[in-house]
PDB file of C-alpha atoms in Angstrom:
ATOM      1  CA  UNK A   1      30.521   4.782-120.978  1.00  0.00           C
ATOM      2  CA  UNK A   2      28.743   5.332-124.285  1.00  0.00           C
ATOM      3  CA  UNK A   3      26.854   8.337-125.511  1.00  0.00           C
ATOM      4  CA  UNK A   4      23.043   8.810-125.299  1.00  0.00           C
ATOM      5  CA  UNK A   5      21.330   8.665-128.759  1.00  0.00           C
ATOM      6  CA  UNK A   6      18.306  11.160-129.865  1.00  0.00           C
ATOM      7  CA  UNK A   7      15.129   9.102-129.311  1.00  0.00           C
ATOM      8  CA  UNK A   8      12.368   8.111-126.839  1.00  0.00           C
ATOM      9  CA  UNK A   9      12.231   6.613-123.423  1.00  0.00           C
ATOM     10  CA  UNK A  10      11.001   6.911-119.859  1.00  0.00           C
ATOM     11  CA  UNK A  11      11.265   8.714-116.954  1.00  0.00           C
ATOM     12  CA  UNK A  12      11.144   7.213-113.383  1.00  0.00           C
ATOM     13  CA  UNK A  13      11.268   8.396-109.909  1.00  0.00           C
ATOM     14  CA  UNK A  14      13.631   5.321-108.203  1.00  0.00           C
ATOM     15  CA  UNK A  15      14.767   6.953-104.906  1.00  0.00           C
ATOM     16  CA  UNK A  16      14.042   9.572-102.701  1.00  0.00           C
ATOM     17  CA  UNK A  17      15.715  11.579 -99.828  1.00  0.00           C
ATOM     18  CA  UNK A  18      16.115  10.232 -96.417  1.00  0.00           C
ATOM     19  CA  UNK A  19      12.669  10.339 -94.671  1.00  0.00           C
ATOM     20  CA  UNK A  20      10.221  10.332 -97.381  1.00  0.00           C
ATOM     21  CA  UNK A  21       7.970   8.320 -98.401  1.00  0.00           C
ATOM     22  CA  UNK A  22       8.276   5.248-101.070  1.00  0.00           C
ATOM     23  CA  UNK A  23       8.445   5.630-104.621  1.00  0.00           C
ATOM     24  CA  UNK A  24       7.187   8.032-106.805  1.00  0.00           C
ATOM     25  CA  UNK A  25       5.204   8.199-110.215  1.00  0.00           C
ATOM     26  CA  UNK A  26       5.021   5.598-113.070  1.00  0.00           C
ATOM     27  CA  UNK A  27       6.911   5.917-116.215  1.00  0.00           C
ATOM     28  CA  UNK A  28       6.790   9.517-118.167  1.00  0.00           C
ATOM     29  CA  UNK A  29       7.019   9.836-121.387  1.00  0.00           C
ATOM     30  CA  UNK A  30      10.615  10.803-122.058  1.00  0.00           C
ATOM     31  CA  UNK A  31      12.423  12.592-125.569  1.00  0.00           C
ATOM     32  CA  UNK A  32      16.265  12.105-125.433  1.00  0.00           C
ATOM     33  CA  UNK A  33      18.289  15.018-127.197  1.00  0.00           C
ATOM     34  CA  UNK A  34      21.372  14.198-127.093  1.00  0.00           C
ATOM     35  CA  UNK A  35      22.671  15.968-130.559  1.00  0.00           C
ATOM     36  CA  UNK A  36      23.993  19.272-130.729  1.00  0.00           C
ATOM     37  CA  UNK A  37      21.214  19.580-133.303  1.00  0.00           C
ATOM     38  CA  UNK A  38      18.362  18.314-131.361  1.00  0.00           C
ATOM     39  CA  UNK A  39      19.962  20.047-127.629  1.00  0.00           C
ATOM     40  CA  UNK A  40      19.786  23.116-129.277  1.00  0.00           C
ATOM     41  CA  UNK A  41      16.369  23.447-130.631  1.00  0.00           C
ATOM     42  CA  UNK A  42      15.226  21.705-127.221  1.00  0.00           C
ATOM     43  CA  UNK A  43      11.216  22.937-126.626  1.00  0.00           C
ATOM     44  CA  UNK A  44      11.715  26.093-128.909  1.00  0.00           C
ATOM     45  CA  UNK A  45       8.772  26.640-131.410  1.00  0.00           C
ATOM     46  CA  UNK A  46       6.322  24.222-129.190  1.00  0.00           C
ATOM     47  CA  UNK A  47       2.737  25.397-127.639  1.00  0.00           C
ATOM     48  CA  UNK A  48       3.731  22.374-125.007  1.00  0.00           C
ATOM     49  CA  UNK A  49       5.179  19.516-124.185  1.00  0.00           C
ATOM     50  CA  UNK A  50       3.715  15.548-123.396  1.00  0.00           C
ATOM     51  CA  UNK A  51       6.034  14.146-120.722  1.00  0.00           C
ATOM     52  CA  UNK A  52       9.926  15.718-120.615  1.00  0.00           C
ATOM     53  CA  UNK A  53      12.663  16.248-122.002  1.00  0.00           C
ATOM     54  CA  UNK A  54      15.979  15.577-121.440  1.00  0.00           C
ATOM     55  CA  UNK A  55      18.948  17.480-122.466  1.00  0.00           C
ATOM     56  CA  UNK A  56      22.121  15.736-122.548  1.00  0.00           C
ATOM     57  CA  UNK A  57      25.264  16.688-121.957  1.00  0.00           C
ATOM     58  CA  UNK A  58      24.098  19.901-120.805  1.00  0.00           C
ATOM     59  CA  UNK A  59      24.491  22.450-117.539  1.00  0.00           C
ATOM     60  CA  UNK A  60      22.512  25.167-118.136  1.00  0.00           C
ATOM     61  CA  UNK A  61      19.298  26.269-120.080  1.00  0.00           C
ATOM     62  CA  UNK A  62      17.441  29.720-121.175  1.00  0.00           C
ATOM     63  CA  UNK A  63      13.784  30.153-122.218  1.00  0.00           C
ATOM     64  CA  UNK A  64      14.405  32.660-125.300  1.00  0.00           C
ATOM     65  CA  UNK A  65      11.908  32.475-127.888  1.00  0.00           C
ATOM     66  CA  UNK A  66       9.657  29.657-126.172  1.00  0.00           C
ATOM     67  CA  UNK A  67       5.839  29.883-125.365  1.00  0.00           C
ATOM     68  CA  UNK A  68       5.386  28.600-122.344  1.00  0.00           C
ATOM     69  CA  UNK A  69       7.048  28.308-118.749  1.00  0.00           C
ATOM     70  CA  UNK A  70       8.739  25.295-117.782  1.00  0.00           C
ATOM     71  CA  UNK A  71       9.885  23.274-114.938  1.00  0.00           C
ATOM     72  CA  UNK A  72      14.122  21.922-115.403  1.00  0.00           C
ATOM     73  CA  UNK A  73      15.489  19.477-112.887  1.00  0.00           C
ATOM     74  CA  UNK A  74      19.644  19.821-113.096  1.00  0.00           C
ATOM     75  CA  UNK A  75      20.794  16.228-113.108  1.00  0.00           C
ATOM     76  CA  UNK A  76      24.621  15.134-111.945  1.00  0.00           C
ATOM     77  CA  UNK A  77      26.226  11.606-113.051  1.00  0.00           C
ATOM     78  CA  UNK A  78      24.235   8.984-111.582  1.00  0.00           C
ATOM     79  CA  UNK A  79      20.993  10.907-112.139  1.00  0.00           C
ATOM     80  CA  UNK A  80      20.418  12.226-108.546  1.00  0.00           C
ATOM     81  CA  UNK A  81      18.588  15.739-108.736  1.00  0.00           C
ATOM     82  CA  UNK A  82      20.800  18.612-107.870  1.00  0.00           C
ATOM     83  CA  UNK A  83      18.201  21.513-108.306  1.00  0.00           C
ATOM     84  CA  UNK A  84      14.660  22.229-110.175  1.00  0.00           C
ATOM     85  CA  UNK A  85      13.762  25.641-111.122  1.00  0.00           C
ATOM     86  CA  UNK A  86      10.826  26.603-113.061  1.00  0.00           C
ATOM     87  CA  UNK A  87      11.049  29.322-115.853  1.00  0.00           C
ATOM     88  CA  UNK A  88       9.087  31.705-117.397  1.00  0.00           C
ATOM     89  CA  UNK A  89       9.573  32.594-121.519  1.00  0.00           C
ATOM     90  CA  UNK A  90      12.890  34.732-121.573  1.00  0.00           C
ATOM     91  CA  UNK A  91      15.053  33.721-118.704  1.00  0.00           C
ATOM     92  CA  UNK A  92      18.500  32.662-119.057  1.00  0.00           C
ATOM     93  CA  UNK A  93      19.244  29.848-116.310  1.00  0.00           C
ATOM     94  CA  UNK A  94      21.998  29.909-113.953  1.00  0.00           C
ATOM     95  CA  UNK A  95      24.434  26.941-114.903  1.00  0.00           C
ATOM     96  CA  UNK A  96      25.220  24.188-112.141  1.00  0.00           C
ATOM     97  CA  UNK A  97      28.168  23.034-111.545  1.00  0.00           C
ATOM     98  CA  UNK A  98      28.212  19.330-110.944  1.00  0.00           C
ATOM     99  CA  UNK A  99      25.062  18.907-113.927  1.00  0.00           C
ATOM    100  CA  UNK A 100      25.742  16.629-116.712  1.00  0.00           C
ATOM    101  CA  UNK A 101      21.747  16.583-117.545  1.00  0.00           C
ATOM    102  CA  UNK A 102      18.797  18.505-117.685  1.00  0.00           C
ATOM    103  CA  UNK A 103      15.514  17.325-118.056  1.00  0.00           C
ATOM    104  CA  UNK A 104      12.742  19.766-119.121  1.00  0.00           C
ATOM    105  CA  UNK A 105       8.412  19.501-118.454  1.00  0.00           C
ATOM    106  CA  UNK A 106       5.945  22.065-118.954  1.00  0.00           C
ATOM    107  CA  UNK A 107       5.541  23.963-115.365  1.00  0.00           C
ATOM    108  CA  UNK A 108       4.519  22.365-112.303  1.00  0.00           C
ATOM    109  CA  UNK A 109       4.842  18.636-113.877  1.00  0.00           C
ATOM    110  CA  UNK A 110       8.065  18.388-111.774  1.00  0.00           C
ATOM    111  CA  UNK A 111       6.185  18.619-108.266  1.00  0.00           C
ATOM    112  CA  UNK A 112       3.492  16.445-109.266  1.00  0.00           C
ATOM    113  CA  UNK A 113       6.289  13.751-110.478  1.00  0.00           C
ATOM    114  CA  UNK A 114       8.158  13.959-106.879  1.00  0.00           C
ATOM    115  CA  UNK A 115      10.941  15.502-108.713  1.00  0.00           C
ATOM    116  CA  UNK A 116      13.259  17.597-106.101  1.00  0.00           C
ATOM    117  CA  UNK A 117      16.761  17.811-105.095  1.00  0.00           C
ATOM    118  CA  UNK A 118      18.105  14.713-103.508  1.00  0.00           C
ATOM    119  CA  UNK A 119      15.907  12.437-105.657  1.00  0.00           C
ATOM    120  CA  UNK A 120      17.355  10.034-108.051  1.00  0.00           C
ATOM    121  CA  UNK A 121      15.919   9.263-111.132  1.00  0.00           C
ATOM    122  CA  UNK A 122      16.054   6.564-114.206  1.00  0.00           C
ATOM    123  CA  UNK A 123      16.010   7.644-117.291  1.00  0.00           C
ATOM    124  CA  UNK A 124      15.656   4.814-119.681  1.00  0.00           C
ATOM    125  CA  UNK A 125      16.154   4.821-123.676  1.00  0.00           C
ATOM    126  CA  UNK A 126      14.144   2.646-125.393  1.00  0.00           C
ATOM    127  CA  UNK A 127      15.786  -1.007-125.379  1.00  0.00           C
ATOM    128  CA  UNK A 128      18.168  -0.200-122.637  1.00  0.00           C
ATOM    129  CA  UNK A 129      18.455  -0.969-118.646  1.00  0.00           C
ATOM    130  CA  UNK A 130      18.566   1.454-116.050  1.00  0.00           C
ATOM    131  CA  UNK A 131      20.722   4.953-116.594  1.00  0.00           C
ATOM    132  CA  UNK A 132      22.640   3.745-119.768  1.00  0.00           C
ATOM    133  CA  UNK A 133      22.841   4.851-123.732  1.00  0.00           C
ATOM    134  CA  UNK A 134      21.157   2.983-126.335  1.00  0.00           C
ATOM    135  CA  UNK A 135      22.861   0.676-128.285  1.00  0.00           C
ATOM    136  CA  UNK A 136      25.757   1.937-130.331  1.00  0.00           C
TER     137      UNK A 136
END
């Protein structure tokens, strides 16, 4: 499988737990950061955010030095929600296990979204079909 590039694309909620209703929200604006570069600086320095951001490869995430609480929905392989937490400015996040993503909204974007473990999302680059990189 190929790497995920830095760039733009959408957020979708596809599937839901056994016993809920249909499909969630439309697409949400979506920033990839997939370079150690962008991973690291992540939300720091921003008054907010438009939309999410997802974190890739990534396990775990702390609030240090940001300005505003936020919402983060652990992601496994295929993009099924394992846990979503929201944070307040200066917490360190406990890291989860089976996460290979992590996407990030400003707080209480997550429940509004239908966002919650058991879900399964698509994340989709710009250009690309469901749950895979950008081109090379």
């Amino acid at each position: 499988m190929r790497k995920w590039r830095d760039g733009d694309g959408t957020l979708t909620v596809v599937g839901r737990e056994a016993g809920a209703p249909g499909p969630g929200v439309r697409g949400v604006p979506l920033r990839i950061a997939a370079s150690y570069r962008a991973r690291t600086r992540g939300l720091l320095g921003r008054d907010g955010i438009d939309g999410a951001l997802m974190l890739t490869p990534c396990g775990s995430v702390h609030t240090f030095r940001m300005r505003f609480a936020i919402d983060v929905a652990y992601l496994d392989r295929k993009f099924t929600v394992l846990a979503v937490r929201t944070m307040k400015p200066g917490r360190l996040g406990l890291p989860r296990l089976r996460a290979r993503h992590v996407v990030e909204a400003e707080a209480g974007a997550m429940e509004r979204w239908g966002v919650r473990p058991g879900v399964r999302v698509e994340l989709r680059a710009v250009g690309t079909s469901w749950g895979r990189p950008g081109p090379p």
